[in-house]
């Protein structure tokens, strides 16, 4: 495959082929004809550059990955992309390549299995009972995220997580001894793992024994340290970094084939091999056996069974729509002025009880992120049914574990930290977006409005940077009602991840007419119309989000007093607004009204798209300062007065 | 201070006061009157929320931090911000708060010390000989970056790094036993550290002994595990998470004062205490002693001594300007078409030899990032004078270690990975920008142009996201000459960090007149003028960067054939262009020429700023695909034809 594509990574696939053979042929409980069977074992290739190994395994065992697909490895539109992508290839459980995150996803999947089992299994019915296997190499081990998630896996006693370390001593720069001298078994024992050391990764018997021992461990996750030779089988290149990421070339291919006594042509698979590997029949039997158990379970526990099917099918409860509609109406009636992080907690209190699939937590900021709601129960080894996760100060691990929870099925994960620390977990959010993972990232303390903690804690560029990221929706609500709508959309729209950007400080409730409420979910809407004649265009449009909406409203009142017809648009989610029909967009932002002012306590870069030549952006393009929030707002010109002045100047120019 | 500011973190300062007292009173080799003495011990507070402890120590020992400054803790413009910021407060060595990074900075400083010592010390003259001390808590330990950098510190045998773990068992969510069960001593031993366990962090004798033992260790970094009580001294709140991040309140303050039998008022320091702490006199003696050694050293090794002073003073060699000017001219004459990552390596080959302060490396992508240049020598325990660092697959650790190297002084660090993995190290770049650290971040494989590795490896939003970050300069050169200019600017301008964004694929050399060369460093310049009459305005301006400049040039040729006067602006660094005088900017982008097309293989969000209402952005606002690069360029409409069509349409509309 690599030679044919003239691109890719042969080293790890050749080095891990023996381990893969034992695991996939003798242990993996799956059904190639149904990659979404709920109780399948999960297999994660954290060293995603070994993708051609995974595609080969999928093809050989009987997934819908054809020889033609293998021939189209790394070609445009093929289901065999350079690195594995979930949703693109049947049987691929998660998107890997960025190192360390597959391991983290696997921890999330194993946590999902344990939690789901605690919630649904009943005596005699282990409806949820599978292993999570993960392959990884030196790269994943060096990445910091491996520390975060393996520490948690030990704390959580995820005994059905079995990890294979491809210990080949080689990374791209060469022999790892110059930059990786950890005693890895000792390190993992310090996390509370069961460690099986010094397994010969080319000895099928030794691999088999190690897997059996791992499965027998009831209290700890297991690390199987496999000594392997990178590029095993190439007489000239095995054991060198030259084989990691480049095709072998025709000469080396020929020599390797000779050494292996492989007589068949490229992509020709002998019948004997085909038969040996084909797992479709056994797969059907496995799944049928489970279905027969589930059938009896359904008779004895009909409500649980229905609930299980509902959750695995990503269907919201029947009561969802009515409940959330009334939540929004009630929130509007209550008209409370709260920090949006507090509003968010109120929403969780309301939507949480009838929504057992939500599971989440915070990276050690629960009291600040307001994510621990009334019905939250800590997920611990003693309460594995719990729906609240104490991630500790591990943002990146948290994000990638949330991705794993979502990919497993049965859960809608949410996780939280301060917006500025989204930097630490950024690539996990990117993978969520690329993989269309339904997860909710809750980021509080969203601007200089957090005050005295200062510029290290004050996000500036973060809103722009997430708005530039494809396939992720960024919500920045201005009050309690917008927060409820943002949560509603984040739960209902499972096409990808959502980011909720919430304030530390209290925000005044914005009065709305009833007919405005349904407009919020369109991403941008007229919150306050000018005071001129009906159907007249505004002179100026003020665009604002979150905590700055109240400034825009106050400024609009003053502008109208000065006979400047000012409209306020609350731009809660520009990603969603951009997807509205042209007519709606033109109603909200008439193209001939070119006097526009954006107000947001962050980088202005993302606003020019809506401002045009005559528009002016009020924001912050430097780092923040350490001081009480109100002083900072004045210091950075985020004041009613400045908005009025800028709008007036622009209108009169 | 916390009570007075009504904001801040009393818990860690009270819990670590005993450790700080022993270290600062009995061991720390510094001179409060000269915070920039080259051979001072470095002290890093990685748990930066304990800032009031650090400010107190600085005040008490005699730095320019007054009682009034302490009273203005966390107020606008004070030199005592919420979290420590280097450059703001005399004696603060690095900016901390985002957890784990201070520890990483300390590893960088200790590496700087060891390397500088290897380069400059001579028998009898330990010109460079100091410790790096770092305080940290559970939060830093949980963060993944702690794994990356402590693993490296062990590999590098940084025996003069002494770390104090504030093991108080409490984090924001409560008692850490629910989310931190690591055997930390075992973990650090697995990294090759000397671990001193079970030190009572309130027993001065035990602390003293531990520090002595740590200093005696010649081969390994030392971790001193200090059992402490958070908020020690508060009768009602000590040992609880309630004291971590909130003022105690008047009642608890009173009780704490009573318990401590503290009779003096707030901010009143008894003379006895003042005298006990004042370290100015001893500090002068320490520095004078060093100067007298250095004076003899200067006599015996005058060139070395001058070189040491030059480097510590951040002065470039006298030959620098002439050398780099001729490098640029030579590069222009050579007119080679190379990938800019290759051009970058050529620049390093040229500027490296006379510039021993550059030190850098890659996160295990040396052969891909092309960062290992001809004069590079691996920095290892056997060759500690080396200027090349094999970071392993540890992007975040790499970035924060680079920051530490720069902050120590004597070095201009550079470090490299793929642009997409800048996500992993983003907050280290942010801290570099906030701290005005002179470091160069080299990011190759900068777009879909990397081809078959696919969307996990193809940056899209990254250019926009860095352009939105304050105080960092993003350079995306289009050919060998622009790469040389970008490196030149990155080395000369030490006002903050630079990012070099480089292509994997070969880029054609762009012909220029000699008078164009000096314009490159202005960030944006007319690379190719239209073919109409002189002094006529262009009909259309094509703005492009990096690999897309050649497309713009080809499109401009076709447009000119169609009698559309097309100008090409190479926009190598918009941050620098934005700082040019208005006249220059108007010359390059005349405001009345509103037919503008931007071409960049990434998010278009950042281009609207330059495009205005009539402009059109050609870019990529979705994720990439896995295929050969040329096919991807066609697939995403990054073609000459599409540019011509869009420009024509827009011009005729």
Short mmCIF file of C-alpha atoms in Angstrom, two decimals, chain A residues 40 60 87 138 161 177 191 194 202 217 241 325 381 443 450 460 478 500 539 545 574 614 616 634-635:
data_model
loop_
_atom_site.label_atom_id
_atom_site.label_comp_id
_atom_site.label_asym_id
_atom_site.label_seq_id
_atom_site.Cartn_x
_atom_site.Cartn_y
_atom_site.Cartn_z
CA UNK A 40 -17.97 -4.82 20.14
CA UNK A 60 -8.85 -9.13 5.80
CA UNK A 87 -16.75 8.12 9.83
CA UNK A 138 7.21 5.92 21.62
CA UNK A 161 -8.31 -1.18 28.95
CA UNK A 177 17.86 6.58 23.71
CA UNK A 191 -0.06 5.29 37.82
CA UNK A 194 -0.70 -3.68 35.68
CA UNK A 202 7.13 -11.12 17.37
CA UNK A 217 -6.61 -8.41 35.68
CA UNK A 241 14.40 5.09 11.34
CA UNK A 325 -39.10 24.99 25.14
CA UNK A 381 -14.44 3.22 41.16
CA UNK A 443 -15.28 27.63 28.57
CA UNK A 450 -12.52 37.93 34.81
CA UNK A 460 -7.99 37.69 23.70
CA UNK A 478 -25.34 37.42 26.54
CA UNK A 500 -20.01 27.51 25.02
CA UNK A 539 -28.44 54.28 10.42
CA UNK A 545 -21.78 39.13 21.74
CA UNK A 574 -21.64 33.48 13.84
CA UNK A 614 -16.91 51.57 6.67
CA UNK A 616 -15.32 49.85 12.93
CA UNK A 634 -12.81 51.40 30.84
CA UNK A 635 -9.08 50.98 30.20
#
